[in-house]
mmCIF file with all atom_site columns, C-alpha atoms in Angstrom:
data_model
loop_
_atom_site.group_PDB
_atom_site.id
_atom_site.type_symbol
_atom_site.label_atom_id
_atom_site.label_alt_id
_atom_site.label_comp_id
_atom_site.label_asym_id
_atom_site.label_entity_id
_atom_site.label_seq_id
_atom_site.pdbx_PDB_ins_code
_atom_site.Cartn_x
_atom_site.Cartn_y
_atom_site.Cartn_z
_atom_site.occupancy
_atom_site.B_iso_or_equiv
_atom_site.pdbx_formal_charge
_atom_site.auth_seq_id
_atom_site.auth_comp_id
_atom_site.auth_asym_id
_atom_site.auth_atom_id
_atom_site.pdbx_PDB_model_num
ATOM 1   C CA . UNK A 1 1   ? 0.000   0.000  0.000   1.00 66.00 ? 1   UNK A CA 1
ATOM 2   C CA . UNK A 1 2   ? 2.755   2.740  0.837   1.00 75.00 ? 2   UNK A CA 1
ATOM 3   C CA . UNK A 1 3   ? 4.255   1.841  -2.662  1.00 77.00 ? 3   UNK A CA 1
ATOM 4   C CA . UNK A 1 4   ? 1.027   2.607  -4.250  1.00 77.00 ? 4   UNK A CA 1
ATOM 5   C CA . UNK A 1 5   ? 0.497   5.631  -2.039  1.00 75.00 ? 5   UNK A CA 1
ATOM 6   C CA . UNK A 1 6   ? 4.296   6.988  -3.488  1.00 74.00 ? 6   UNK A CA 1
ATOM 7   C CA . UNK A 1 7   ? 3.473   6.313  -7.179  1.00 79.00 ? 7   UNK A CA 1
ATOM 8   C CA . UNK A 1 8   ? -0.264  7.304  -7.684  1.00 84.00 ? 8   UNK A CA 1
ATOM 9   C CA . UNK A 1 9   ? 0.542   10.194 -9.058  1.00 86.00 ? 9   UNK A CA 1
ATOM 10  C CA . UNK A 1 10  ? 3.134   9.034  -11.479 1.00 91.00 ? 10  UNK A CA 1
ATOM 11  C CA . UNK A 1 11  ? 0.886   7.877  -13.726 1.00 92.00 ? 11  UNK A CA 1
ATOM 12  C CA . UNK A 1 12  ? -1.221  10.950 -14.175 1.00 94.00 ? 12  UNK A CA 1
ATOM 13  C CA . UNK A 1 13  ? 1.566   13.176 -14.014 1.00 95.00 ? 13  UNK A CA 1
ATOM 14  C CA . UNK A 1 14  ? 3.360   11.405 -17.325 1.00 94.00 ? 14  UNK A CA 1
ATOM 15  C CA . UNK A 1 15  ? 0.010   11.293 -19.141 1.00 95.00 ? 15  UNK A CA 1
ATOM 16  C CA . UNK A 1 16  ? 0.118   15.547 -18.710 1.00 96.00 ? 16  UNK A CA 1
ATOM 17  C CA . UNK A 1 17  ? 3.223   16.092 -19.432 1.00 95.00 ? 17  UNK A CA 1
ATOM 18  C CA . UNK A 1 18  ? 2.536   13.634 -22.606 1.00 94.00 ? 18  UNK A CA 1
ATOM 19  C CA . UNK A 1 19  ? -0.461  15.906 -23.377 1.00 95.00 ? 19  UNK A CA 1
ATOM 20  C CA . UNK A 1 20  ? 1.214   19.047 -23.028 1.00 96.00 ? 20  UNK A CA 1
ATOM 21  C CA . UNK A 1 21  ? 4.012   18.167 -25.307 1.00 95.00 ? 21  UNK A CA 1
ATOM 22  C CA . UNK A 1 22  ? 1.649   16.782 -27.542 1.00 94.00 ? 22  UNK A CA 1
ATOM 23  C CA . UNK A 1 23  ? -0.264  19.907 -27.621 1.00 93.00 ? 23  UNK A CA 1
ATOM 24  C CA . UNK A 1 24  ? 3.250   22.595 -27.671 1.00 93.00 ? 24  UNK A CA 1
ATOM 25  C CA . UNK A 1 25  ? 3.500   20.355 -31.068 1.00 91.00 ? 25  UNK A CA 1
ATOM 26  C CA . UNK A 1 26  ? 1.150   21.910 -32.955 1.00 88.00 ? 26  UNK A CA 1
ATOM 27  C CA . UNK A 1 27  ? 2.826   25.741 -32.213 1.00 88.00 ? 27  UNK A CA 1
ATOM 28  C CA . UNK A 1 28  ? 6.241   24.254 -32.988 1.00 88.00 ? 28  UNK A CA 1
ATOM 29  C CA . UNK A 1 29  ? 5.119   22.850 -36.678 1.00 86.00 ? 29  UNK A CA 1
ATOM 30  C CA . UNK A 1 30  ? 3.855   25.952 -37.709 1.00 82.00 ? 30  UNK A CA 1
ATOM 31  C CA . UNK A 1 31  ? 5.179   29.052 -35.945 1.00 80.00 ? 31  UNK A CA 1
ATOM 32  C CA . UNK A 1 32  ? 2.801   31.501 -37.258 1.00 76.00 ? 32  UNK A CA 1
ATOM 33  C CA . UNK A 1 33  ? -0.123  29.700 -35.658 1.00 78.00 ? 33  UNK A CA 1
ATOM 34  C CA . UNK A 1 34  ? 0.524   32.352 -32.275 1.00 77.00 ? 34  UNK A CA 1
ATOM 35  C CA . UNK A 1 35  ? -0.515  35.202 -35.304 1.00 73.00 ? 35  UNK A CA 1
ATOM 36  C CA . UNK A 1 36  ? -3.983  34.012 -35.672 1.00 72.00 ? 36  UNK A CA 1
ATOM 37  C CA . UNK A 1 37  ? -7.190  34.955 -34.437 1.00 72.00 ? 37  UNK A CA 1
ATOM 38  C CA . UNK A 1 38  ? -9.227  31.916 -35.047 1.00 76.00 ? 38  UNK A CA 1
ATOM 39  C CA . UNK A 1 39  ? -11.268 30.284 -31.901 1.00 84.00 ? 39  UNK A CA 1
ATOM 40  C CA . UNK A 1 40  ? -9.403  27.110 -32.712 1.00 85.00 ? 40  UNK A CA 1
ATOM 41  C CA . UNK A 1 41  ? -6.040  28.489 -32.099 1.00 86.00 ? 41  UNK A CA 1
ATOM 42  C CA . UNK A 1 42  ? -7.229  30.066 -28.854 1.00 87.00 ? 42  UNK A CA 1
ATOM 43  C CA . UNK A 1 43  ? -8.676  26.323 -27.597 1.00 92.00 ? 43  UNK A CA 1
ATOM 44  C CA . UNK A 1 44  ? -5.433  24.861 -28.290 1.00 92.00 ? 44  UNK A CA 1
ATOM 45  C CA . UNK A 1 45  ? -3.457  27.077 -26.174 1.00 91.00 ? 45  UNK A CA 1
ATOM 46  C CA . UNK A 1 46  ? -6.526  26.960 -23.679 1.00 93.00 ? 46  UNK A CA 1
ATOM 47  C CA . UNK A 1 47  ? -5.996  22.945 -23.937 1.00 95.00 ? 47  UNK A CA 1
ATOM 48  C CA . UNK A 1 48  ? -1.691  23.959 -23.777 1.00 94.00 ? 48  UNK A CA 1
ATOM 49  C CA . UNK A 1 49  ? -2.225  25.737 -20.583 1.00 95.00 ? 49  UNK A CA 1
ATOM 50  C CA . UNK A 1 50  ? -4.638  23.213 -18.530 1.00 97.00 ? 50  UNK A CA 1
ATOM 51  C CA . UNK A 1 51  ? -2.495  20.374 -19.707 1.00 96.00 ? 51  UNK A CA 1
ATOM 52  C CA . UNK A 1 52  ? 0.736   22.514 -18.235 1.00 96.00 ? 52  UNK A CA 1
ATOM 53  C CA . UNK A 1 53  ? -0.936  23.226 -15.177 1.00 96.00 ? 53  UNK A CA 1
ATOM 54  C CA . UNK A 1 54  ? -2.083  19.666 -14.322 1.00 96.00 ? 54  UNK A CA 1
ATOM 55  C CA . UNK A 1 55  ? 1.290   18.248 -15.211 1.00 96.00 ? 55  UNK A CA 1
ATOM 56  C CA . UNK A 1 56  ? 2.943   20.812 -12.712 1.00 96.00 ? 56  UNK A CA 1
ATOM 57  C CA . UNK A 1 57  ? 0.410   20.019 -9.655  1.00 95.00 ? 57  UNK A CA 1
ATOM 58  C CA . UNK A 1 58  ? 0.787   16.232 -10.775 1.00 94.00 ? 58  UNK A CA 1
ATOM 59  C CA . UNK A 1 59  ? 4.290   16.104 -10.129 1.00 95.00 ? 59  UNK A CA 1
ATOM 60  C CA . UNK A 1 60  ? 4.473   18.327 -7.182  1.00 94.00 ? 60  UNK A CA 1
ATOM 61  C CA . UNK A 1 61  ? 1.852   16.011 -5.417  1.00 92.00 ? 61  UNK A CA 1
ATOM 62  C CA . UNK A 1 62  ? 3.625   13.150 -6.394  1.00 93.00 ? 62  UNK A CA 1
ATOM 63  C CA . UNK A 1 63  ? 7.106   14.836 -5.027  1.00 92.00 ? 63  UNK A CA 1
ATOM 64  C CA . UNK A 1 64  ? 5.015   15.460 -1.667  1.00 89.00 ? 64  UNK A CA 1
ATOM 65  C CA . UNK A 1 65  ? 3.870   11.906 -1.394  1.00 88.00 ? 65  UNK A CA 1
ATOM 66  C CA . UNK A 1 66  ? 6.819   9.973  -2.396  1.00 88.00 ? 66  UNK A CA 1
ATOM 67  C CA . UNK A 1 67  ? 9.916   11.874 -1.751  1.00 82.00 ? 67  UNK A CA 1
ATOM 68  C CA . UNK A 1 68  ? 12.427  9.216  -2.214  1.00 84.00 ? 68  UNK A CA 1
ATOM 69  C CA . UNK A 1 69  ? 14.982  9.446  -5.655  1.00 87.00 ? 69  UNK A CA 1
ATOM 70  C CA . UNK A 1 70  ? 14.540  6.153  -6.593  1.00 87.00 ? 70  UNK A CA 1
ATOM 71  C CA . UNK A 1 71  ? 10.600  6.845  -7.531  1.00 87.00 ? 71  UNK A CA 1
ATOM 72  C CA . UNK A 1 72  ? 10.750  10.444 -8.606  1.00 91.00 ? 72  UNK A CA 1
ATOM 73  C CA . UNK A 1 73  ? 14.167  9.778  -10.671 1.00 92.00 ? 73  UNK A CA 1
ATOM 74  C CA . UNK A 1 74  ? 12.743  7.239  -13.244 1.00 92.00 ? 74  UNK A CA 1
ATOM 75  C CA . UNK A 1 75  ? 9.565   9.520  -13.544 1.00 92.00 ? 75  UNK A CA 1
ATOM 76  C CA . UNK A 1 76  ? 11.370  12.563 -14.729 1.00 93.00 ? 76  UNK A CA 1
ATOM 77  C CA . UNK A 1 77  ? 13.392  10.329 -16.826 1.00 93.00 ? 77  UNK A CA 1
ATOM 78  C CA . UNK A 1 78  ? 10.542  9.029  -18.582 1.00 93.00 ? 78  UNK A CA 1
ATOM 79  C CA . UNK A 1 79  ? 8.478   12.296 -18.776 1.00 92.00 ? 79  UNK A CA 1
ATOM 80  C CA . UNK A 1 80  ? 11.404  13.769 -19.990 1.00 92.00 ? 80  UNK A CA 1
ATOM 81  C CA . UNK A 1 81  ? 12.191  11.303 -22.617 1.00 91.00 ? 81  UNK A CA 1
ATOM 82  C CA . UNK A 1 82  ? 8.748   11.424 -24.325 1.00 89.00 ? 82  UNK A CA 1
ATOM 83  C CA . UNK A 1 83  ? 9.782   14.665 -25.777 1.00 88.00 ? 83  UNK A CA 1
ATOM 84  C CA . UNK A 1 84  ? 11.864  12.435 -28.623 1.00 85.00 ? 84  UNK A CA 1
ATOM 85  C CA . UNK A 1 85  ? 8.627   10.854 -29.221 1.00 87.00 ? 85  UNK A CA 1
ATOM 86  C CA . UNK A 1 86  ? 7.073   13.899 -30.414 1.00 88.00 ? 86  UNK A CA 1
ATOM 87  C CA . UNK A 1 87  ? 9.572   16.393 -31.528 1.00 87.00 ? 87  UNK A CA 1
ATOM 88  C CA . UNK A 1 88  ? 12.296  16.409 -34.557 1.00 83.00 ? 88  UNK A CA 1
ATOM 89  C CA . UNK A 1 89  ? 15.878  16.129 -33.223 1.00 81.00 ? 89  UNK A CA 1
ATOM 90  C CA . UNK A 1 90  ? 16.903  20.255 -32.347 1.00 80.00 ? 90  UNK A CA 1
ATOM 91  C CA . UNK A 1 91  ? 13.700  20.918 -30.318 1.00 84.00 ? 91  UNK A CA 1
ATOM 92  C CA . UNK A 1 92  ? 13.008  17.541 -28.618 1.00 88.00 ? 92  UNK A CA 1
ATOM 93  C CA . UNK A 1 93  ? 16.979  17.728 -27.657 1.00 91.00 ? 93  UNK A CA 1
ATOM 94  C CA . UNK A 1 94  ? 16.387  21.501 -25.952 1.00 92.00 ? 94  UNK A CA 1
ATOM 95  C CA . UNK A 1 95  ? 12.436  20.186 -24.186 1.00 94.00 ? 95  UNK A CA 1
ATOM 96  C CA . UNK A 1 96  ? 14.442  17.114 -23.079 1.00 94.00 ? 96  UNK A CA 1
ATOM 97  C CA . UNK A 1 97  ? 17.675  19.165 -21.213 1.00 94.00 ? 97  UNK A CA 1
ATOM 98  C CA . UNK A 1 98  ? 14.940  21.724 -20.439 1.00 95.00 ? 98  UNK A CA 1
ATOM 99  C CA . UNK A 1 99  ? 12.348  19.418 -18.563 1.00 95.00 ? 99  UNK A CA 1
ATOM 100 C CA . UNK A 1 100 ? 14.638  17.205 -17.211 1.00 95.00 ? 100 UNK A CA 1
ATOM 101 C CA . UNK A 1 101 ? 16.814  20.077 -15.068 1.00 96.00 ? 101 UNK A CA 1
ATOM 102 C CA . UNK A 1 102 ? 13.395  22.151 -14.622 1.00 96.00 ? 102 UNK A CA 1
ATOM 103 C CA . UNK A 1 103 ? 11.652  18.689 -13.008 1.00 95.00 ? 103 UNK A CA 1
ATOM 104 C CA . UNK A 1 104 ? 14.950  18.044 -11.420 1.00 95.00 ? 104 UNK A CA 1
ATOM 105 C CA . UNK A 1 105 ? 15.362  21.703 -9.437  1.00 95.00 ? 105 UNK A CA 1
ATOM 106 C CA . UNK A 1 106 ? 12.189  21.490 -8.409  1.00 95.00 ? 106 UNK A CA 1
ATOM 107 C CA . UNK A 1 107 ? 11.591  18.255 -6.678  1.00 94.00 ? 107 UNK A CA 1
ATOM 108 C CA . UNK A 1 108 ? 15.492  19.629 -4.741  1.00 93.00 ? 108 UNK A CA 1
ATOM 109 C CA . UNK A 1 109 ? 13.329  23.075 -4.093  1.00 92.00 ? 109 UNK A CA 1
ATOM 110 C CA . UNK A 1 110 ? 10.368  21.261 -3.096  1.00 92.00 ? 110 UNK A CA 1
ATOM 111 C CA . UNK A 1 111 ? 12.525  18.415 -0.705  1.00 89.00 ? 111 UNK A CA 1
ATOM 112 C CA . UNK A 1 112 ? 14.152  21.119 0.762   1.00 89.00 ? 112 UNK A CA 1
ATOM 113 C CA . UNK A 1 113 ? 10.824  22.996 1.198   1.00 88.00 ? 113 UNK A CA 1
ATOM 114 C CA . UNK A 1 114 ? 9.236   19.709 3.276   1.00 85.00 ? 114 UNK A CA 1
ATOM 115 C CA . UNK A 1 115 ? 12.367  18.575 5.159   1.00 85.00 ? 115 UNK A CA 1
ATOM 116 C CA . UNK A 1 116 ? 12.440  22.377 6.843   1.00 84.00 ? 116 UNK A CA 1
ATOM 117 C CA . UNK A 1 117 ? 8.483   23.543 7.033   1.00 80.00 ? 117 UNK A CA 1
ATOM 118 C CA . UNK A 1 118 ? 6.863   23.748 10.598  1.00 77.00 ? 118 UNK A CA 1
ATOM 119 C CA . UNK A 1 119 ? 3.520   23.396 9.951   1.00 77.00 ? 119 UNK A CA 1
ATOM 120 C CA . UNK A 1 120 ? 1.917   22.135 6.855   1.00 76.00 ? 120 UNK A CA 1
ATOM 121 C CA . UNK A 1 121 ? 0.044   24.412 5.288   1.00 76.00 ? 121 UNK A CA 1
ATOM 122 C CA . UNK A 1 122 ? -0.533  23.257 1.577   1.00 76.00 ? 122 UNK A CA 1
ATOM 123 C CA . UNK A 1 123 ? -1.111  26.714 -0.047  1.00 77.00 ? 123 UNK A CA 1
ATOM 124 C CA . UNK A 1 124 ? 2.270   27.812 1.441   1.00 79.00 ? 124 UNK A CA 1
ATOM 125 C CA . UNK A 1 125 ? 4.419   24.888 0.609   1.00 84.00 ? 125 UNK A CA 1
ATOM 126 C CA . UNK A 1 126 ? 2.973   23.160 -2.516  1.00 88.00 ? 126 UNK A CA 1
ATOM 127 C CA . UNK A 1 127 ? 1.574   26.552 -4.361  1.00 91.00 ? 127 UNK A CA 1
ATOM 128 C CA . UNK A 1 128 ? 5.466   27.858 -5.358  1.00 92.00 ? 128 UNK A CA 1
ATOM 129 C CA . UNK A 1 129 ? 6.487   25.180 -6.157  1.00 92.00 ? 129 UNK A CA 1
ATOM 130 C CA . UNK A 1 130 ? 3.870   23.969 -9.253  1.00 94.00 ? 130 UNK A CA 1
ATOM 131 C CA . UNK A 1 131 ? 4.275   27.930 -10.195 1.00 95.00 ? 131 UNK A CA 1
ATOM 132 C CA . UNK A 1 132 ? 7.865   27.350 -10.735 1.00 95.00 ? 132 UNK A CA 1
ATOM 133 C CA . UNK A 1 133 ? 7.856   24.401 -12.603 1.00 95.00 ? 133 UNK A CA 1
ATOM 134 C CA . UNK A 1 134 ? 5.216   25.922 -14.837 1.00 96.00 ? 134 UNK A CA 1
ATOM 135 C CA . UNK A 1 135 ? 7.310   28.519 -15.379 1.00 96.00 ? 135 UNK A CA 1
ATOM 136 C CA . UNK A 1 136 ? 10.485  26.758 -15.770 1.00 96.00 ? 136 UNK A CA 1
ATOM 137 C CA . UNK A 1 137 ? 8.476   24.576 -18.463 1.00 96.00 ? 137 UNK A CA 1
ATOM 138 C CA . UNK A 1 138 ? 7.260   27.978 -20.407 1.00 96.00 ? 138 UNK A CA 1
ATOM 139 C CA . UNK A 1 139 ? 10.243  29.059 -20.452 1.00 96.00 ? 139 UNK A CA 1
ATOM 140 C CA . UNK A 1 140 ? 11.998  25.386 -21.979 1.00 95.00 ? 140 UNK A CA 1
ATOM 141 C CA . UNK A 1 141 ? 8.717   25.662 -24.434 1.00 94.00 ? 141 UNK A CA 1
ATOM 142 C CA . UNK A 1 142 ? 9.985   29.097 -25.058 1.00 93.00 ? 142 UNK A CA 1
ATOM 143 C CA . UNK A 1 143 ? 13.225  28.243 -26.162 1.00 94.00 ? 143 UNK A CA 1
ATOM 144 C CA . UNK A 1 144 ? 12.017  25.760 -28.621 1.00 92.00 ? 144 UNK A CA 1
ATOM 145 C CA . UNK A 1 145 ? 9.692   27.503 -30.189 1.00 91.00 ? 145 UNK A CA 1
ATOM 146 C CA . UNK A 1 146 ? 12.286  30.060 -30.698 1.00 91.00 ? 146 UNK A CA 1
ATOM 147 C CA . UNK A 1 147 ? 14.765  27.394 -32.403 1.00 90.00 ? 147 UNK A CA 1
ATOM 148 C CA . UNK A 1 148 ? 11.797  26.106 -34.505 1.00 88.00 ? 148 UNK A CA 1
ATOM 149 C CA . UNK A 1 149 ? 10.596  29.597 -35.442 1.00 87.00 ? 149 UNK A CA 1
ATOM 150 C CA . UNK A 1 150 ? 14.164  30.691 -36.234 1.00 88.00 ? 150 UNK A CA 1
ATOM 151 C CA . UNK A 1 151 ? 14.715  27.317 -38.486 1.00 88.00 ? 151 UNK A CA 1
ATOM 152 C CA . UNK A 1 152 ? 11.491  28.224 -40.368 1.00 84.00 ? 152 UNK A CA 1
ATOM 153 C CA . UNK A 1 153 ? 12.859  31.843 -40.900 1.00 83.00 ? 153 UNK A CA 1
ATOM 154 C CA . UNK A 1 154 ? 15.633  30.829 -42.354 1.00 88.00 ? 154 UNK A CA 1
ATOM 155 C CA . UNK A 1 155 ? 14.251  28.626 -44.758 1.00 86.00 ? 155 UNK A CA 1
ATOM 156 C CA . UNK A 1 156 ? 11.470  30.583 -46.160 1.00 83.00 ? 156 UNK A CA 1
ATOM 157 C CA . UNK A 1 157 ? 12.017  34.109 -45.188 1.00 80.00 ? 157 UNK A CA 1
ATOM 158 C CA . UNK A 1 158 ? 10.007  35.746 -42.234 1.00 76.00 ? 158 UNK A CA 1
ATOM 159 C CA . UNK A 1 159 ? 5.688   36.171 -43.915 1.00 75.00 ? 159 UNK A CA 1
ATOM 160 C CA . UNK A 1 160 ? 2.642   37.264 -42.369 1.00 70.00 ? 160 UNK A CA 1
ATOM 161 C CA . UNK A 1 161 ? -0.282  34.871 -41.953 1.00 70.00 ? 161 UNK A CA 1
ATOM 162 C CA . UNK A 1 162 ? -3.637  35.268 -44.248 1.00 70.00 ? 162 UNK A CA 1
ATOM 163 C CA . UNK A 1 163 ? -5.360  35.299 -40.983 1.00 68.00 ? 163 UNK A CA 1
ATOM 164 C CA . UNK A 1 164 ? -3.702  38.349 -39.480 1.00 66.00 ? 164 UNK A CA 1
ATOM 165 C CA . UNK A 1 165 ? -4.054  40.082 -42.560 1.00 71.00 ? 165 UNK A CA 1
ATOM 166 C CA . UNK A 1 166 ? -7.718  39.673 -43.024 1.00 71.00 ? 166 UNK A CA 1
ATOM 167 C CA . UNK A 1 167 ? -8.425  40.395 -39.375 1.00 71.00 ? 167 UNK A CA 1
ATOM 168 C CA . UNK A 1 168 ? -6.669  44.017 -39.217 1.00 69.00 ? 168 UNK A CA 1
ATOM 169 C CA . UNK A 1 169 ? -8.358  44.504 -42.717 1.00 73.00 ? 169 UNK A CA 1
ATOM 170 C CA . UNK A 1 170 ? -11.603 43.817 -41.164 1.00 74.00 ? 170 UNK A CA 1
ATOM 171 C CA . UNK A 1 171 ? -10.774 45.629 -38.337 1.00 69.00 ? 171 UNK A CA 1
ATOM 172 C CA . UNK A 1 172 ? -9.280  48.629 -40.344 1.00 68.00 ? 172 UNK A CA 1
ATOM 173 C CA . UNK A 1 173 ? -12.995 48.800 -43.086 1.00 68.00 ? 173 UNK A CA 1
ATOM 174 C CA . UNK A 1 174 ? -14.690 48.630 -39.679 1.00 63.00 ? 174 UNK A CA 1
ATOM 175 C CA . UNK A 1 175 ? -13.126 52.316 -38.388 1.00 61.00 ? 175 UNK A CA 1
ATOM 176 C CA . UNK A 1 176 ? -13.500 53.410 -41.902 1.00 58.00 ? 176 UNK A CA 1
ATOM 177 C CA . UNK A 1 177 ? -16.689 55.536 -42.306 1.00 59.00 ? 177 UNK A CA 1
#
């Protein structure tokens, strides 16, 4: 029972971080997506942002409940390593360096965090800690979408998208009296 109790949140915490790689994808194939106005774009970086945010309280809980190296290690391995999976060689080799050290740094932060609080007070303790790693995994996401925007630059030359195009013309005829 207390080695189910460590690793119920392993699974769950995998199948996020899956998703949310899954769903950075779509930004990294086509750069220009983060141009357009369409409802569809905005759901998928709705459906970017929950799946972030789940993955981060997954593996903060599951840092909390286990806290031992030899269950959290081969987790972050294994999250980390699905970025291959999904992404061509330059930006799943930056996601994988980028979520391994930011899942790394904070299950130290976080250890250190439980080892020395006095009461436990989840808000206090937990809270930080899932805003860091969401950060720290922006920030990774950032730097890959960077190296695939900059790869698509210099292969066809920097273009604006249809979609931004018709939307200030729209909004431009509109002010026009």
């Amino acid at each position: 029972m207390i080695l189910f109790k460590k690793a119920v949140f392993t699974l769950p915490f995998l199948i996020f971080l899956t998703w949310f790689f899954y769903n950075l994808n779509f930004f990294l194939k086509d750069p220009y997506l983060i141009f357009g106005f369409d409802t569809s774009i905005l759901m998928q970086l709705i459906w970017l942002l929950v799946s972030l945010s789940l993955a981060s309280f997954c593996f903060v809980v599951f840092c909390t409940l286990s806290d031992d190296w030899k269950f959290i290690l081969p987790a972050v391995i294994l999250g980390s390593l699905s970025s291959f999976v999904l992404f061509p060689i330059p930006a799943g080799l930056v996601i994988w360096v980028g979520t391994l050290l930011s899942l790394c740094l904070t299950y130290l932060v976080l250890g250190n965090r439980l080892r020395t609080y006095l009461t436990f007070q989840t808000g206090t303790l937990l809270k930080p800690s899932i805003k860091t790693l969401a950060t720290l995994l922006i920030v990774t996401a950032s730097l890959a979408f960077y190296l695939s925007a900059d790869q698509e630059i210099k292969t066809n030359g920097f273009k604006l998208p249809d979609s931004l195009i018709d939307t200030a013309l729209k909004f431009g005829s509109s002010q026009l009296p």
